[in-house]
Amino acid sequence: MHMASTQTLSHLHTVAQEQLEPCFVYDLDALRTHLNTLMDQDVVTLWYAVKANPLSAIVRTLAECGFRFDVASSGELQQVLAQEVPAQQVLNTGPAKSRRQIKQFIELGVRTFVAESLNQVRWLNEAALEHDVQLKLLLRVQLRWPKGEKNPLGGDSLTPFGLDPQHWHGLYLADYPALQCIGVHIFQWGNMLSADKLLSLWQQMLPPLQALSEKLGFAMQVLDLGGGLGVPYDEHSEPLAWQDVLNALAQIKQQSGVQELWMELGRYAVAECGYYLNPVVEQKENYGEQQLIVSGGINHLLRPAVAGQAFPCRLLRESHAPLQAFNIHGPLCTALDSLGTHNLPLDINEDDWLVFSQTGAYGFTESMPFFLCHPLAAEYVIDNEQLHLLRESASPSSYLR
């Protein structure tokens, strides 16, 4: 699992002494170092998928490092603009673009959109004419293969994202004078840990995408490959090497002949900067299995229930006791509230804290915090080696009416 630095661990211990309830800590210093490495290249334009973590401090850090922003809702747009990100650096994605949302985005200055349907193309053109602006457009394409992988993004399964090439064939771009079609968007696989596999998938995508651009009569200036770059959630998986990804992207850029490659990173950009601290309630044995009951569960970390894959976990304090497999369960009255099985020291007790890593992405804002009326998790950042509390833990009375 990703290991925190000595200084970060010291801050995590400080938080555990201050807090009674579970909380998140984001290491902005480590995030900056990682983002600067990602940006030090000229192969691909990087956008940040705000859905991964919309925290203001995270968004500002990404903006400072030169990222652009992929937003999929009006709320995400407002959050990004509130951090003084220019609207020209925003790309609007997402399957549910209503007429009202499209007009709002245009009024706030957004000029680049991913169209997921023929309706969206029409609505974008109508709104652009109404506001007397020109929009840049990417068509989202959904491809299917007879055999393949399935994951939360769909893989080979039918999803609401984009259209199949045959349906896009019915689009006559000349009918939409306010739109400049600059390329295509395709993204179907998530949390990939093999650059070779990514390259193979991308290469299979090129022929149908190129055929579509020829059919519709536009030059494919931009190829947007979405995200999908993974991080390891278990000790057996190797991390995805950024240089290997760049080498694969360079091949795709050359083979496709596009002027620009785009990617929208979420997990790969921010996962490793985050930690979730969780106090132990008790240890017990059930039918020969060791169980840990903890204060926070899928009310703060929903991903294990959605993806069937737990976040890495370790005991915060040092222990030399033998390791034992523990099934970790949160406080909710449902068997879905499981944070996985983890090897932890046998001497773990009710005074201990667990730390879950890789929670910089798909943590707090992907959770279900209101179920059973538990407190909302506090959030801290480590910035310039200093620990800052951004939001206190909130009691149910703060949101119940």
C-alpha positions as CSV (number, residue, x, y, z in Angstrom):
1,M,0.0,0.0,0.0
2,H,1.1,3.6,-0.5
3,M,3.1,4.7,2.6
4,A,2.9,8.1,4.1
5,S,6.1,10.1,4.8
6,T,7.4,10.3,8.3
7,Q,6.2,13.9,8.5
8,T,2.8,13.0,7.2
9,L,2.5,10.2,9.7
10,S,3.3,12.7,12.5
11,H,0.4,14.9,11.3
12,L,-1.9,11.9,11.2
13,H,-1.1,11.1,14.8
14,T,-1.8,14.7,15.7
15,V,-5.2,14.5,14.1
16,A,-6.0,11.3,15.9
17,Q,-5.3,13.0,19.2
18,E,-7.5,16.0,18.3
19,Q,-10.5,14.1,16.9
20,L,-13.1,11.7,18.3
21,E,-14.7,11.0,15.0
22,P,-13.4,9.7,11.6
23,C,-11.8,12.3,9.3
24,F,-10.0,12.8,6.1
25,V,-6.5,14.3,5.7
26,Y,-5.1,15.4,2.3
27,D,-1.3,16.0,1.8
28,L,-1.1,18.9,-0.6
29,D,2.7,18.9,-0.5
30,A,2.8,15.4,-1.8
31,L,0.0,16.2,-4.3
32,R,2.0,19.1,-5.8
33,T,5.1,16.9,-6.3
34,H,3.0,14.3,-8.1
35,L,1.1,16.8,-10.2
36,N,4.4,18.6,-11.3
37,T,5.7,15.2,-12.5
38,L,2.5,14.6,-14.5
39,M,2.7,18.1,-16.1
40,D,6.4,17.8,-17.1
41,Q,5.7,16.5,-20.6
42,D,4.3,17.7,-24.0
43,V,2.5,14.6,-25.1
44,V,-1.0,15.0,-23.5
45,T,-3.2,17.9,-22.2
46,L,-4.4,17.0,-18.7
47,W,-7.8,17.8,-17.3
48,Y,-8.9,17.0,-13.8
49,A,-12.1,15.1,-13.3
50,V,-13.6,17.1,-10.5
51,K,-15.9,14.2,-9.5
52,A,-12.8,12.5,-7.9
53,N,-12.5,15.2,-5.2
54,P,-14.0,18.7,-5.5
55,L,-12.5,20.1,-2.3
56,S,-11.5,23.7,-2.8
57,A,-7.9,23.2,-1.7
58,I,-7.5,20.3,-4.1
59,V,-9.0,22.2,-7.0
60,R,-6.7,25.2,-6.3
61,T,-3.6,23.0,-6.1
62,L,-4.4,21.4,-9.4
63,A,-5.0,24.8,-11.0
64,E,-1.7,26.1,-9.7
65,C,0.0,23.1,-11.3
66,G,-1.6,23.9,-14.7
67,F,-4.4,21.4,-14.9
68,R,-7.7,22.2,-16.8
69,F,-11.0,21.0,-15.4
70,D,-13.6,18.4,-16.5
71,V,-16.9,19.2,-14.8
72,A,-20.1,17.2,-15.1
73,S,-22.6,19.3,-13.2
74,S,-23.6,22.8,-12.4
75,G,-22.4,22.3,-8.8
76,E,-18.9,21.2,-9.9
77,L,-18.8,24.2,-12.3
78,Q,-19.7,26.6,-9.5
79,Q,-17.0,25.1,-7.2
80,V,-14.3,25.3,-9.9
81,L,-15.1,28.9,-10.8
82,A,-15.2,29.9,-7.1
83,Q,-11.5,28.9,-7.0
84,E,-10.8,31.6,-9.7
85,V,-10.4,29.0,-12.5
86,P,-11.2,30.7,-15.9
87,A,-14.2,29.2,-17.6
88,Q,-12.1,28.8,-20.7
89,Q,-10.2,26.1,-18.9
90,V,-13.4,24.0,-18.2
91,L,-14.7,21.1,-20.3
92,N,-18.3,20.0,-19.7
93,T,-18.8,16.2,-19.7
94,G,-21.5,14.0,-18.3
95,P,-24.5,12.2,-19.8
96,A,-27.2,14.5,-18.3
97,K,-26.9,17.9,-20.0
98,S,-30.3,19.5,-19.9
99,R,-31.2,22.6,-22.0
100,R,-31.1,24.6,-18.7
101,Q,-27.7,23.4,-17.7
102,I,-26.2,24.0,-21.2
103,K,-27.5,27.6,-21.1
104,Q,-26.1,28.1,-17.6
105,F,-22.7,26.8,-18.6
106,I,-22.6,29.1,-21.7
107,E,-23.7,32.1,-19.6
108,L,-20.8,31.4,-17.2
109,G,-18.3,31.4,-20.0
110,V,-17.8,27.6,-20.8
111,R,-17.1,27.1,-24.5
112,T,-16.0,23.4,-24.8
113,F,-18.5,20.6,-24.5
114,V,-18.6,16.8,-24.9
115,A,-21.9,15.8,-26.6
116,E,-23.4,12.6,-25.5
117,S,-26.4,12.5,-27.8
118,L,-28.0,14.0,-30.9
119,N,-30.3,15.9,-28.7
120,Q,-27.3,17.5,-26.9
121,V,-25.8,18.6,-30.2
122,R,-29.1,20.3,-31.1
123,W,-29.5,22.0,-27.7
124,L,-25.9,23.2,-27.7
125,N,-26.3,24.7,-31.1
126,E,-29.6,26.4,-30.1
127,A,-28.1,27.9,-27.0
128,A,-24.9,29.0,-28.8
129,L,-27.0,30.8,-31.4
130,E,-29.1,32.4,-28.7
131,H,-26.0,33.7,-26.9
132,D,-24.2,34.5,-30.2
133,V,-21.1,32.4,-29.3
134,Q,-19.2,29.6,-31.0
135,L,-18.7,26.4,-29.2
136,K,-16.1,23.6,-29.5
137,L,-17.6,20.2,-29.6
138,L,-16.4,16.6,-29.0
139,L,-18.6,13.7,-29.8
140,R,-18.6,11.0,-27.2
141,V,-18.4,7.5,-28.8
142,Q,-19.3,4.2,-27.2
143,L,-17.8,1.1,-28.6
144,R,-18.5,-2.5,-27.9
145,W,-16.5,-5.7,-28.4
146,P,-17.8,-9.3,-28.4
147,K,-15.5,-10.1,-25.4
148,G,-14.0,-7.8,-22.9
149,E,-14.0,-6.6,-19.3
150,K,-16.7,-5.1,-17.2
151,N,-16.3,-2.5,-14.5
152,P,-18.2,0.5,-13.0
153,L,-17.6,2.5,-16.2
154,G,-19.1,-0.2,-18.4
155,G,-16.2,-1.6,-20.4
156,D,-18.1,-3.6,-23.0
157,S,-21.5,-3.2,-21.3
158,L,-24.1,-0.8,-22.7
159,T,-24.0,2.5,-20.7
160,P,-25.6,6.0,-21.1
161,F,-22.3,7.5,-22.1
162,G,-22.2,8.7,-25.7
163,L,-23.6,7.0,-28.8
164,D,-22.5,4.1,-31.0
165,P,-20.8,5.2,-34.3
166,Q,-23.9,4.1,-36.3
167,H,-26.1,6.6,-34.5
168,W,-23.6,9.4,-34.9
169,H,-23.6,8.7,-38.6
170,G,-27.0,10.4,-38.7
171,L,-25.4,13.7,-37.7
172,Y,-25.1,16.5,-40.3
173,L,-22.7,19.0,-38.8
174,A,-23.5,21.6,-41.4
175,D,-26.9,21.9,-39.7
176,Y,-25.2,23.3,-36.6
177,P,-23.3,26.4,-37.6
178,A,-22.6,27.5,-34.0
179,L,-20.6,24.3,-33.3
180,Q,-17.0,23.5,-34.3
181,C,-16.5,19.7,-34.0
182,I,-12.9,19.4,-33.0
183,G,-12.7,15.7,-32.2
184,V,-14.1,12.7,-30.3
185,H,-14.2,11.5,-26.7
186,I,-14.0,7.9,-25.7
187,F,-13.6,6.4,-22.2
188,Q,-14.9,3.0,-21.1
189,W,-12.4,1.3,-18.8
190,G,-11.6,2.4,-15.2
191,N,-8.7,1.9,-12.8
192,M,-6.3,0.3,-15.4
193,L,-2.9,-0.7,-14.0
194,S,-1.2,-1.9,-17.3
195,A,0.1,0.6,-19.8
196,D,0.4,-2.2,-22.4
197,K,-3.3,-3.0,-21.9
198,L,-4.3,0.6,-22.2
199,L,-2.3,0.9,-25.4
200,S,-3.9,-2.2,-26.9
201,L,-7.4,-0.8,-26.1
202,W,-6.6,2.6,-27.5
203,Q,-5.3,1.1,-30.7
204,Q,-8.5,-0.9,-31.1
205,M,-10.5,2.3,-30.7
206,L,-8.7,4.2,-33.4
207,P,-10.1,2.7,-36.6
208,P,-13.8,3.2,-35.8
209,L,-13.1,6.7,-34.5
210,Q,-11.2,7.7,-37.6
211,A,-13.9,6.2,-39.8
212,L,-16.5,8.3,-37.9
213,S,-14.6,11.5,-38.5
214,E,-14.3,10.7,-42.2
215,K,-18.0,9.8,-42.4
216,L,-19.1,13.1,-40.8
217,G,-16.5,15.2,-42.6
218,F,-14.5,16.8,-39.8
219,A,-10.8,16.7,-39.0
220,M,-10.1,14.9,-35.8
221,Q,-7.9,17.5,-34.2
222,V,-8.5,16.3,-30.6
223,L,-8.7,12.7,-29.3
224,D,-10.0,12.7,-25.7
225,L,-9.2,9.4,-24.1
226,G,-10.9,10.2,-20.8
227,G,-9.3,8.8,-17.7
228,G,-9.0,5.2,-16.5
229,L,-5.4,5.4,-15.2
230,G,-5.5,3.3,-12.0
231,V,-3.9,3.2,-8.6
232,P,-3.3,-0.1,-6.6
233,Y,-5.7,-0.9,-3.8
234,D,-3.9,-4.0,-2.7
235,E,-0.3,-5.0,-1.8
236,H,-0.1,-7.4,-4.8
237,S,-0.7,-4.8,-7.6
238,E,2.1,-2.7,-9.0
239,P,1.5,1.0,-9.5
240,L,1.1,2.3,-13.1
241,A,4.3,4.0,-14.2
242,W,3.7,7.4,-15.7
243,Q,6.5,7.2,-18.2
244,D,5.0,3.9,-19.5
245,V,1.7,5.7,-20.0
246,L,3.4,8.6,-21.8
247,N,5.2,6.2,-24.1
248,A,1.8,4.6,-24.9
249,L,0.1,8.0,-25.4
250,A,2.9,9.1,-27.8
251,Q,2.3,6.0,-29.9
252,I,-1.4,6.8,-30.1
253,K,-0.8,10.4,-30.9
254,Q,1.5,9.4,-33.8
255,Q,-0.9,6.7,-35.1
256,S,-4.0,8.8,-34.9
257,G,-2.4,11.9,-36.4
258,V,-4.3,14.3,-34.1
259,Q,-2.9,17.6,-33.0
260,E,-3.8,17.1,-29.3
261,L,-4.4,14.2,-27.0
262,W,-6.5,14.9,-23.9
263,M,-7.0,12.9,-20.7
264,E,-9.2,13.6,-17.7
265,L,-7.5,12.3,-14.7
266,G,-9.3,11.8,-11.4
267,R,-8.0,8.9,-9.3
268,Y,-4.5,8.9,-10.8
269,A,-4.1,12.6,-10.0
270,V,-5.3,12.8,-6.4
271,A,-5.9,9.3,-4.8
272,E,-2.5,9.0,-3.2
273,C,-2.7,12.4,-1.4
274,G,-5.6,11.3,0.8
275,Y,-5.9,9.4,4.1
276,Y,-9.0,8.5,6.1
277,L,-8.6,8.1,9.8
278,N,-11.0,5.8,11.5
279,P,-11.2,4.9,15.3
280,V,-11.7,1.3,16.3
281,V,-14.8,0.6,18.4
282,E,-14.1,-3.0,19.3
283,Q,-12.5,-6.3,18.2
284,K,-14.5,-9.5,18.4
285,E,-14.7,-13.1,17.0
286,N,-17.6,-14.5,15.1
287,Y,-17.7,-18.2,13.9
288,G,-13.9,-18.3,13.9
289,E,-13.4,-15.0,12.1
290,Q,-11.9,-11.9,13.6
291,Q,-13.9,-8.8,13.2
292,L,-13.2,-5.1,13.8
293,I,-16.1,-2.7,14.3
294,V,-15.0,0.9,13.4
295,S,-16.7,4.3,13.8
296,G,-16.9,5.1,10.1
297,G,-17.8,2.9,7.2
298,I,-19.5,3.3,3.8
299,N,-21.2,6.4,5.2
300,H,-17.7,7.9,4.5
301,L,-16.1,5.4,2.1
302,L,-18.8,4.0,-0.3
303,R,-16.4,2.6,-2.8
304,P,-16.0,-0.8,-1.3
305,A,-19.7,-1.4,-1.6
306,V,-19.9,0.0,-5.1
307,A,-16.7,-1.5,-6.6
308,G,-16.2,-4.5,-4.4
309,Q,-12.6,-3.3,-3.7
310,A,-11.5,-1.9,-0.4
311,F,-9.1,0.9,0.3
312,P,-5.7,-0.1,1.7
313,C,-5.6,-0.1,5.5
314,R,-3.0,-0.2,8.3
315,L,-2.9,0.4,12.0
316,L,-1.8,4.0,12.8
317,R,0.5,3.2,15.7
318,E,3.5,0.9,15.5
319,S,2.9,-2.7,16.6
320,H,5.1,-5.8,16.6
321,A,2.3,-8.2,17.2
322,P,1.6,-11.0,14.8
323,L,-0.7,-10.1,11.9
324,Q,-4.2,-11.5,11.6
325,A,-6.9,-11.2,8.9
326,F,-9.7,-8.9,10.2
327,N,-13.0,-8.3,8.5
328,I,-13.7,-4.6,9.1
329,H,-17.2,-3.4,9.5
330,G,-18.6,0.1,9.8
331,P,-21.4,1.4,12.1
332,L,-24.3,1.2,9.6
333,C,-27.1,-1.4,10.1
334,T,-26.5,-3.2,6.8
335,A,-24.2,-6.0,5.8
336,L,-23.0,-3.8,2.9
337,D,-21.1,-1.7,5.4
338,S,-17.8,-3.5,5.0
339,L,-14.4,-1.9,4.5
340,G,-12.8,-5.2,3.5
341,T,-10.5,-7.8,5.0
342,H,-7.1,-6.6,6.0
343,N,-4.0,-8.1,7.8
344,L,-3.6,-6.1,11.0
345,P,-1.8,-6.7,14.3
346,L,-3.5,-9.0,16.8
347,D,-3.1,-6.5,19.6
348,I,-5.4,-4.0,18.0
349,N,-8.0,-2.6,20.5
350,E,-10.6,0.1,21.1
351,D,-8.0,2.8,21.7
352,D,-6.6,2.4,18.2
353,W,-7.0,4.2,14.9
354,L,-6.9,2.8,11.5
355,V,-5.6,4.7,8.5
356,F,-7.0,4.0,5.0
357,S,-4.9,5.3,2.1
358,Q,-5.7,6.2,-1.5
359,T,-8.7,8.1,-0.3
360,G,-7.8,11.4,-2.0
361,A,-10.2,10.2,-4.7
362,Y,-13.7,8.9,-4.3
363,G,-13.9,9.4,-0.6
364,F,-16.1,11.9,1.2
365,T,-18.2,13.2,-1.7
366,E,-18.9,9.7,-3.1
367,S,-20.1,8.5,0.3
368,M,-23.6,8.2,1.8
369,P,-23.0,10.4,4.9
370,F,-26.6,10.8,6.1
371,F,-27.6,7.2,6.7
372,L,-28.2,6.4,10.4
373,C,-27.4,10.0,11.4
374,H,-23.7,9.7,12.1
375,P,-21.5,12.8,12.2
376,L,-20.0,14.1,8.9
377,A,-16.3,13.6,8.6
378,A,-13.9,16.4,9.3
379,E,-11.4,17.3,6.6
380,Y,-7.8,18.5,7.0
381,V,-5.0,19.5,4.7
382,I,-1.2,19.4,5.0
383,D,0.1,22.5,3.2
384,N,3.6,23.7,3.3
385,E,4.3,21.2,6.1
386,Q,1.6,22.7,8.2
387,L,-1.7,20.9,9.3
388,H,-4.9,22.9,8.8
389,L,-8.5,21.9,9.8
390,L,-10.8,22.9,6.9
391,R,-14.0,21.6,8.3
392,E,-15.0,20.4,11.7
393,S,-16.9,17.1,12.1
394,A,-20.6,18.1,11.9
395,S,-23.3,16.6,14.1
396,P,-26.6,15.3,12.6
397,S,-28.4,18.3,14.1
398,S,-26.5,20.5,11.5
399,Y,-28.3,18.9,8.6
400,L,-31.5,17.4,10.0
401,R,-34.7,19.5,10.0
